[in-house]
PDB file of C-alpha atoms in Angstrom:
ATOM      1  CA  GLY K   3       9.818 -35.057  17.790  1.00  0.00           C
ATOM      2  CA  TYR K   4       7.939 -37.227  15.333  1.00  0.00           C
ATOM      3  CA  ARG K   5       5.765 -36.573  12.304  1.00  0.00           C
ATOM      4  CA  ASP K   6       3.760 -39.143  10.361  1.00  0.00           C
ATOM      5  CA  GLY K   7       5.057 -41.863  12.688  1.00  0.00           C
ATOM      6  CA  VAL K   8       8.770 -41.247  12.005  1.00  0.00           C
ATOM      7  CA  SER K   9      11.525 -39.151  13.562  1.00  0.00           C
ATOM      8  CA  ARG K  10      11.549 -35.571  12.263  1.00  0.00           C
ATOM      9  CA  ILE K  11      15.358 -35.681  12.197  1.00  0.00           C
ATOM     10  CA  LEU K  12      15.212 -38.476   9.650  1.00  0.00           C
ATOM     11  CA  LEU K  13      12.466 -36.735   7.676  1.00  0.00           C
ATOM     12  CA  ASP K  14      13.929 -33.217   7.629  1.00  0.00           C
ATOM     13  CA  ASP K  15      17.656 -33.307   8.318  1.00  0.00           C
ATOM     14  CA  CYS K  16      19.050 -36.509   6.773  1.00  0.00           C
ATOM     15  CA  ASP K  17      19.761 -37.331   3.162  1.00  0.00           C
ATOM     16  CA  LEU K  18      20.827 -40.851   4.069  1.00  0.00           C
ATOM     17  CA  MET K  19      21.259 -42.977   7.155  1.00  0.00           C
ATOM     18  CA  ILE K  20      23.908 -45.416   8.270  1.00  0.00           C
ATOM     19  CA  ASN K  21      22.424 -47.800  10.806  1.00  0.00           C
ATOM     20  CA  VAL K  22      24.964 -49.007  13.404  1.00  0.00           C
ATOM     21  CA  ALA K  23      23.770 -51.749  15.759  1.00  0.00           C
ATOM     22  CA  ARG K  24      25.442 -53.990  18.314  1.00  0.00           C
ATOM     23  CA  LEU K  25      24.967 -57.751  18.025  1.00  0.00           C
ATOM     24  CA  ARG K  26      23.427 -59.310  21.133  1.00  0.00           C
ATOM     25  CA  PRO K  27      20.886 -61.940  22.131  1.00  0.00           C
ATOM     26  CA  ASP K  28      17.485 -60.803  23.363  1.00  0.00           C
ATOM     27  CA  PRO K  29      15.132 -62.980  25.441  1.00  0.00           C
ATOM     28  CA  ARG K  30      11.998 -61.501  23.816  1.00  0.00           C
ATOM     29  CA  PHE K  31      12.750 -62.027  20.142  1.00  0.00           C
ATOM     30  CA  GLY K  32      16.042 -63.896  19.836  1.00  0.00           C
ATOM     31  CA  MET K  33      18.569 -61.221  18.998  1.00  0.00           C
ATOM     32  CA  CYS K  34      19.041 -57.524  18.489  1.00  0.00           C
ATOM     33  CA  GLY K  35      20.719 -56.324  15.353  1.00  0.00           C
ATOM     34  CA  ALA K  36      20.179 -53.982  12.425  1.00  0.00           C
ATOM     35  CA  VAL K  37      16.416 -54.504  12.016  1.00  0.00           C
ATOM     36  CA  ALA K  38      15.581 -53.981  15.706  1.00  0.00           C
ATOM     37  CA  ASN K  39      17.959 -51.020  15.940  1.00  0.00           C
ATOM     38  CA  LEU K  40      15.828 -49.064  13.460  1.00  0.00           C
ATOM     39  CA  LEU K  41      13.064 -48.901  16.067  1.00  0.00           C
ATOM     40  CA  ALA K  42      14.773 -45.693  17.214  1.00  0.00           C
ATOM     41  CA  CYS K  43      13.154 -44.005  14.185  1.00  0.00           C
ATOM     42  CA  LEU K  44       9.661 -44.615  15.577  1.00  0.00           C
ATOM     43  CA  PRO K  45       7.771 -42.740  18.298  1.00  0.00           C
ATOM     44  CA  PRO K  46       8.097 -44.277  21.787  1.00  0.00           C
ATOM     45  CA  GLU K  47       4.598 -45.816  21.782  1.00  0.00           C
ATOM     46  CA  ASP K  48       5.194 -47.565  18.430  1.00  0.00           C
ATOM     47  CA  ARG K  49       8.630 -48.693  19.588  1.00  0.00           C
ATOM     48  CA  ALA K  50       7.157 -50.143  22.802  1.00  0.00           C
ATOM     49  CA  ALA K  51       4.471 -52.014  20.832  1.00  0.00           C
ATOM     50  CA  ALA K  52       7.091 -53.536  18.518  1.00  0.00           C
ATOM     51  CA  LEU K  53       9.237 -54.611  21.463  1.00  0.00           C
ATOM     52  CA  GLN K  54       6.230 -56.438  22.934  1.00  0.00           C
ATOM     53  CA  ASP K  55       5.340 -58.177  19.666  1.00  0.00           C
ATOM     54  CA  ALA K  56       8.283 -59.344  17.562  1.00  0.00           C
ATOM     55  CA  THR K  57       6.081 -59.616  14.475  1.00  0.00           C
ATOM     56  CA  GLN K  58       6.078 -55.787  14.466  1.00  0.00           C
ATOM     57  CA  LEU K  59       9.877 -55.348  14.574  1.00  0.00           C
ATOM     58  CA  ALA K  60      10.016 -54.874  10.817  1.00  0.00           C
ATOM     59  CA  ASN K  61       7.605 -51.925  10.977  1.00  0.00           C
ATOM     60  CA  ALA K  62      10.431 -49.402  11.438  1.00  0.00           C
ATOM     61  CA  PRO K  63      12.622 -50.390   8.489  1.00  0.00           C
ATOM     62  CA  ALA K  64       9.463 -50.802   6.389  1.00  0.00           C
ATOM     63  CA  GLN K  65       8.558 -47.118   6.778  1.00  0.00           C
ATOM     64  CA  PRO K  66       9.036 -45.576   3.313  1.00  0.00           C
ATOM     65  CA  VAL K  67      11.430 -42.840   4.472  1.00  0.00           C
ATOM     66  CA  VAL K  68      13.517 -45.329   6.459  1.00  0.00           C
ATOM     67  CA  ARG K  69      13.611 -47.768   3.556  1.00  0.00           C
ATOM     68  CA  VAL K  70      14.828 -45.043   1.178  1.00  0.00           C
ATOM     69  CA  LYS K  71      17.345 -43.337   3.480  1.00  0.00           C
ATOM     70  CA  ALA K  72      18.925 -46.359   5.223  1.00  0.00           C
ATOM     71  CA  LYS K  73      21.766 -47.028   2.788  1.00  0.00           C
ATOM     72  CA  LEU K  74      24.201 -49.030   4.931  1.00  0.00           C
ATOM     73  CA  HIS K  75      23.807 -51.274   7.962  1.00  0.00           C
ATOM     74  CA  ILE K  76      26.732 -52.066  10.247  1.00  0.00           C
ATOM     75  CA  LEU K  77      26.593 -54.780  12.887  1.00  0.00           C
ATOM     76  CA  ASP K  78      29.180 -54.413  15.642  1.00  0.00           C
ATOM     77  CA  ALA K  79      30.292 -57.925  16.552  1.00  0.00           C
ATOM     78  CA  CYS K  80      33.644 -56.893  18.037  1.00  0.00           C
ATOM     79  CA  GLN K  81      32.716 -58.066  21.550  1.00  0.00           C
ATOM     80  CA  PRO K  82      29.147 -59.343  21.440  1.00  0.00           C
ATOM     81  CA  ASN K  83      27.373 -60.927  24.353  1.00  0.00           C
ATOM     82  CA  TYR K  84      26.460 -64.556  23.690  1.00  0.00           C
ATOM     83  CA  ASP K  85      24.072 -64.810  26.634  1.00  0.00           C
ATOM     84  CA  PHE K  86      21.958 -62.336  28.549  1.00  0.00           C
ATOM     85  CA  GLY K  87      23.483 -59.793  30.850  1.00  0.00           C
ATOM     86  CA  PRO K  88      24.650 -56.185  30.843  1.00  0.00           C
ATOM     87  CA  LEU K  89      26.166 -55.142  27.513  1.00  0.00           C
ATOM     88  CA  ASP K  90      29.539 -54.346  29.074  1.00  0.00           C
ATOM     89  CA  MET K  91      29.831 -57.438  31.268  1.00  0.00           C
ATOM     90  CA  PRO K  92      30.426 -61.109  30.523  1.00  0.00           C
ATOM     91  CA  PRO K  93      29.306 -63.361  28.997  1.00  0.00           C
ATOM     92  CA  TYR K  94      30.843 -61.791  25.924  1.00  0.00           C
ATOM     93  CA  TRP K  95      33.766 -62.765  23.746  1.00  0.00           C
ATOM     94  CA  ASP K  96      36.309 -61.125  21.486  1.00  0.00           C
ATOM     95  CA  CYS K  97      34.723 -61.964  18.155  1.00  0.00           C
ATOM     96  CA  GLY K  98      36.554 -59.076  16.475  1.00  0.00           C
ATOM     97  CA  ARG K  99      34.145 -58.582  13.576  1.00  0.00           C
ATOM     98  CA  LEU K 100      32.287 -55.725  11.973  1.00  0.00           C
ATOM     99  CA  LEU K 101      29.622 -56.804   9.511  1.00  0.00           C
ATOM    100  CA  PHE K 102      28.426 -54.484   6.727  1.00  0.00           C
ATOM    101  CA  SER K 103      25.498 -54.814   4.354  1.00  0.00           C
ATOM    102  CA  ARG K 104      22.900 -52.900   2.416  1.00  0.00           C
ATOM    103  CA  ASP K 105      20.484 -55.698   3.431  1.00  0.00           C
ATOM    104  CA  PRO K 106      19.567 -55.495   7.145  1.00  0.00           C
ATOM    105  CA  VAL K 107      17.803 -58.868   7.113  1.00  0.00           C
ATOM    106  CA  ALA K 108      20.753 -60.772   5.659  1.00  0.00           C
ATOM    107  CA  LEU K 109      23.050 -58.938   8.082  1.00  0.00           C
ATOM    108  CA  ASP K 110      20.969 -60.015  11.077  1.00  0.00           C
ATOM    109  CA  CYS K 111      20.794 -63.597   9.776  1.00  0.00           C
ATOM    110  CA  ALA K 112      24.596 -63.656   9.577  1.00  0.00           C
ATOM    111  CA  GLY K 113      24.745 -62.203  13.104  1.00  0.00           C
ATOM    112  CA  ALA K 114      22.353 -64.846  14.432  1.00  0.00           C
ATOM    113  CA  ALA K 115      24.533 -67.567  12.900  1.00  0.00           C
ATOM    114  CA  ILE K 116      27.616 -66.108  14.629  1.00  0.00           C
ATOM    115  CA  LEU K 117      25.776 -66.041  17.984  1.00  0.00           C
ATOM    116  CA  GLU K 118      24.502 -69.587  17.638  1.00  0.00           C
ATOM    117  CA  ALA K 119      27.931 -70.923  16.644  1.00  0.00           C
ATOM    118  CA  LYS K 120      29.527 -69.303  19.709  1.00  0.00           C
ATOM    119  CA  ARG K 121      26.781 -70.567  21.993  1.00  0.00           C
ATOM    120  CA  GLN K 122      27.289 -74.114  20.685  1.00  0.00           C
ATOM    121  CA  GLU K 123      31.054 -73.777  21.196  1.00  0.00           C
ATOM    122  CA  VAL K 124      30.558 -72.636  24.822  1.00  0.00           C
ATOM    123  CA  LYS K 125      28.115 -75.449  25.724  1.00  0.00           C
ATOM    124  CA  GLY K 126      29.711 -78.136  23.574  1.00  0.00           C
ATOM    125  CA  ALA K 127      26.233 -78.941  22.295  1.00  0.00           C
ATOM    126  CA  PRO K 128      23.496 -77.098  20.407  1.00  0.00           C
ATOM    127  CA  TRP K 129      22.371 -74.058  22.396  1.00  0.00           C
ATOM    128  CA  PRO K 130      19.825 -72.185  20.273  1.00  0.00           C
ATOM    129  CA  LEU K 131      18.768 -68.657  21.079  1.00  0.00           C
ATOM    130  CA  ASP K 132      15.964 -68.607  23.654  1.00  0.00           C
ATOM    131  CA  ALA K 133      13.568 -67.171  21.097  1.00  0.00           C
ATOM    132  CA  GLN K 134      14.218 -67.690  17.418  1.00  0.00           C
ATOM    133  CA  PRO K 135      14.453 -64.405  15.474  1.00  0.00           C
ATOM    134  CA  ASP K 136      11.388 -65.284  13.391  1.00  0.00           C
ATOM    135  CA  TYR K 137      10.829 -61.592  12.687  1.00  0.00           C
ATOM    136  CA  LEU K 138      13.608 -61.878  10.091  1.00  0.00           C
ATOM    137  CA  GLN K 139      11.463 -64.174   7.933  1.00  0.00           C
ATOM    138  CA  ILE K 140       8.573 -61.698   8.307  1.00  0.00           C
ATOM    139  CA  ALA K 141      10.891 -58.830   7.313  1.00  0.00           C
ATOM    140  CA  ASP K 142      11.812 -60.849   4.213  1.00  0.00           C
ATOM    141  CA  SER K 143       8.501 -62.346   3.079  1.00  0.00           C
ATOM    142  CA  GLN K 144       5.954 -59.765   4.237  1.00  0.00           C
ATOM    143  CA  TYR K 145       7.914 -56.492   4.068  1.00  0.00           C
ATOM    144  CA  ARG K 146      10.536 -57.447   1.448  1.00  0.00           C
ATOM    145  CA  LEU K 147      13.298 -55.691   3.407  1.00  0.00           C
ATOM    146  CA  GLY K 148      15.989 -58.205   2.497  1.00  0.00           C
ATOM    147  CA  HIS K 149      16.813 -61.879   2.344  1.00  0.00           C
ATOM    148  CA  SER K 150      16.545 -64.302   5.263  1.00  0.00           C
ATOM    149  CA  ASP K 151      17.611 -67.345   3.249  1.00  0.00           C
ATOM    150  CA  PRO K 152      21.403 -67.808   3.580  1.00  0.00           C
ATOM    151  CA  ASP K 153      21.491 -69.274   0.069  1.00  0.00           C
ATOM    152  CA  ARG K 154      20.415 -65.854  -1.265  1.00  0.00           C
ATOM    153  CA  PHE K 155      23.255 -63.788   0.159  1.00  0.00           C
ATOM    154  CA  LEU K 156      27.000 -63.787  -0.181  1.00  0.00           C
ATOM    155  CA  VAL K 157      29.341 -63.430   2.799  1.00  0.00           C
ATOM    156  CA  VAL K 158      32.728 -61.933   1.996  1.00  0.00           C
ATOM    157  CA  GLU K 159      35.323 -61.952   4.751  1.00  0.00           C
ATOM    158  CA  SER K 160      38.292 -59.629   4.813  1.00  0.00           C
ATOM    159  CA  ASP K 161      41.127 -59.403   7.306  1.00  0.00           C
ATOM    160  CA  MET K 162      41.692 -55.700   7.910  1.00  0.00           C
ATOM    161  CA  GLU K 163      44.655 -56.006  10.267  1.00  0.00           C
ATOM    162  CA  SER K 164      47.643 -53.968   9.193  1.00  0.00           C
ATOM    163  CA  LYS K 165      50.714 -55.990   8.398  1.00  0.00           C
TER     164      LYS K 165
END
């Protein structure tokens, strides 16, 4: 159930939350990632409203209890789709990455850049996402949930394969 517009599990049973999302394009608002994944914390009617209006996608992570308890965001980019279709069917590729951040906005911006680079590689020409994930700038400027400017975050890559 829900209380005060947020999941009771998050309110009553969790000390912290690790948000795990799968990277994928979305025709409504550009891409799904860490910010959109937090909609699961909201009641179904609020979630549906946010999915219809991308400017509301940052409402979930902006909830005070979500903001305080969401300590780590993980974006699964192991085999992301680069175009629309079922999650377990092509067009996807073996990207082989897991992205981690305490900043869900920066994480999604990095994910969007990965998607756009792959899409350009596939087409051999620029192939932007059908809708730009403008909600990330709103999450940054209006809600102050993180940074959408790539100059404000640091990307550290590490090869975790055993040798």
